[in-house]
């Protein structure tokens, strides 16, 4: 049975090099949390916000993100296709973030707000970006 967290605030949580399994987070807020080389398995993030967080080489296996937002966060080496579900409706915004070596290949990212993000060395091959916002973004080598 999955452990469930609702309406919780997590500050400066460091789950680097840890496995997170069978957990559901609903309407939770993560501030200054680190997920460096974390492994997520059977995890659900529903309407969560990640602010000033670090996801570096995190691995997602049967993990869902529904209506989540990333603000002023670092996202390095993420293969978004590994996140279960349709990311087009799962991620609301990735705003003011650093995205480096991210892979979005063959995804539908309609209306996704990347505003003011730095997106470098990332793969958007065959991605549907209809009405997505890239205003004030740095798209170097992407």
XYZ file of C-alpha atoms in Angstrom:
142
model
C 0.000 0.000 0.000
C 1.352 3.412 -0.957
C 2.279 5.983 1.640
C 0.212 9.152 1.070
C 1.154 12.772 1.771
C -1.439 15.516 1.265
C -1.008 19.283 1.604
C 2.490 18.899 3.068
C 5.425 21.296 2.757
C 8.904 19.832 2.408
C 11.838 22.188 3.016
C 15.475 21.367 2.171
C 14.767 17.642 1.895
C 17.792 15.775 0.495
C 16.882 12.480 -1.155
C 20.004 12.301 -3.304
C 21.074 8.758 -4.156
C 17.898 7.409 -2.544
C 15.098 5.242 -3.863
C 11.591 6.601 -3.444
C 8.939 3.937 -3.963
C 5.176 3.502 -3.543
C 4.486 7.075 -2.430
C 1.754 9.512 -3.438
C 2.092 13.271 -2.981
C -1.017 15.426 -3.473
C -0.931 19.216 -3.392
C 2.510 19.178 -1.763
C 5.137 21.901 -1.993
C 8.849 21.179 -2.183
C 11.264 24.045 -1.445
C 15.046 23.712 -1.816
C 14.895 19.924 -2.106
C 17.596 17.783 -3.747
C 16.867 14.750 -5.883
C 20.335 14.031 -7.306
C 20.424 10.529 -8.791
C 17.208 9.676 -6.965
C 15.226 6.713 -8.258
C 11.436 7.135 -8.312
C 9.362 3.959 -8.696
C 5.562 3.853 -8.484
C 5.434 7.453 -7.264
C 2.583 9.871 -7.980
C 2.983 13.637 -7.784
C -0.444 15.262 -8.099
C -0.698 19.073 -8.204
C 2.736 19.523 -6.602
C 5.077 22.501 -6.828
C 8.865 22.243 -6.853
C 10.635 25.533 -6.150
C 14.413 25.973 -5.948
C 14.797 22.182 -6.234
C 17.464 20.090 -7.951
C 16.677 17.050 -10.076
C 19.987 15.738 -11.418
C 20.102 12.415 -13.261
C 16.931 11.314 -11.484
C 15.352 8.136 -12.801
C 11.582 7.698 -13.179
C 9.997 4.246 -13.395
C 6.194 3.997 -13.429
C 6.035 7.479 -11.908
C 3.366 10.048 -12.721
C 3.370 13.826 -12.519
C -0.073 15.394 -12.794
C -0.458 19.182 -12.973
C 2.945 19.878 -11.407
C 5.045 23.042 -11.611
C 8.791 23.583 -11.473
C 9.959 27.071 -10.554
C 13.559 28.297 -10.363
C 14.753 24.684 -10.274
C 17.650 22.762 -11.810
C 16.679 19.864 -14.078
C 19.714 18.046 -15.479
C 19.810 14.754 -17.351
C 16.088 13.992 -17.164
C 14.420 11.695 -19.683
C 10.855 13.024 -19.507
C 9.514 10.157 -21.616
C 10.136 7.926 -18.591
C 7.518 9.856 -16.628
C 4.255 7.928 -17.032
C 1.161 9.573 -18.371
C 0.812 12.356 -20.869
C 3.239 15.106 -19.889
C 1.301 17.568 -22.018
C -1.329 17.585 -19.320
C 0.975 16.682 -16.455
C 3.408 19.561 -16.203
C 1.836 23.016 -16.003
C 5.022 25.035 -16.109
C 8.777 24.862 -15.992
C 9.520 28.505 -15.261
C 12.860 30.199 -14.549
C 14.580 26.808 -14.534
C 17.894 25.474 -15.779
C 17.310 22.497 -18.071
C 20.440 20.787 -19.286
C 20.708 17.455 -21.138
C 16.942 16.866 -20.905
C 15.214 14.562 -23.368
C 11.660 15.340 -24.519
C 11.807 13.330 -27.763
C 8.447 12.388 -29.353
C 6.403 14.059 -26.618
C 3.356 16.300 -26.727
C 4.130 19.453 -24.762
C 1.249 21.636 -25.882
C 0.820 24.915 -23.994
C 3.732 24.204 -21.638
C 5.185 27.374 -20.121
C 9.010 27.355 -20.190
C 9.152 31.132 -19.565
C 12.533 32.611 -18.602
C 14.234 29.210 -18.498
C 17.701 28.303 -19.691
C 17.348 25.220 -21.878
C 20.694 23.967 -23.136
C 21.840 20.767 -24.810
C 18.301 19.358 -24.627
C 16.461 17.215 -27.164
C 13.115 18.338 -28.587
C 13.183 16.042 -31.662
C 9.668 15.298 -32.983
C 8.029 17.198 -30.089
C 4.633 18.868 -30.401
C 5.170 22.332 -28.874
C 1.916 23.908 -30.066
C 1.261 27.123 -28.095
C 4.149 26.469 -25.696
C 5.822 29.542 -24.244
C 9.566 30.039 -24.637
C 9.627 33.779 -23.928
C 12.927 35.069 -22.570
C 14.502 31.578 -22.796
C 18.076 30.724 -23.682
C 17.916 27.775 -26.090
C 21.645 27.335 -26.673
C 22.583 24.089 -28.475
C 19.026 22.791 -28.184
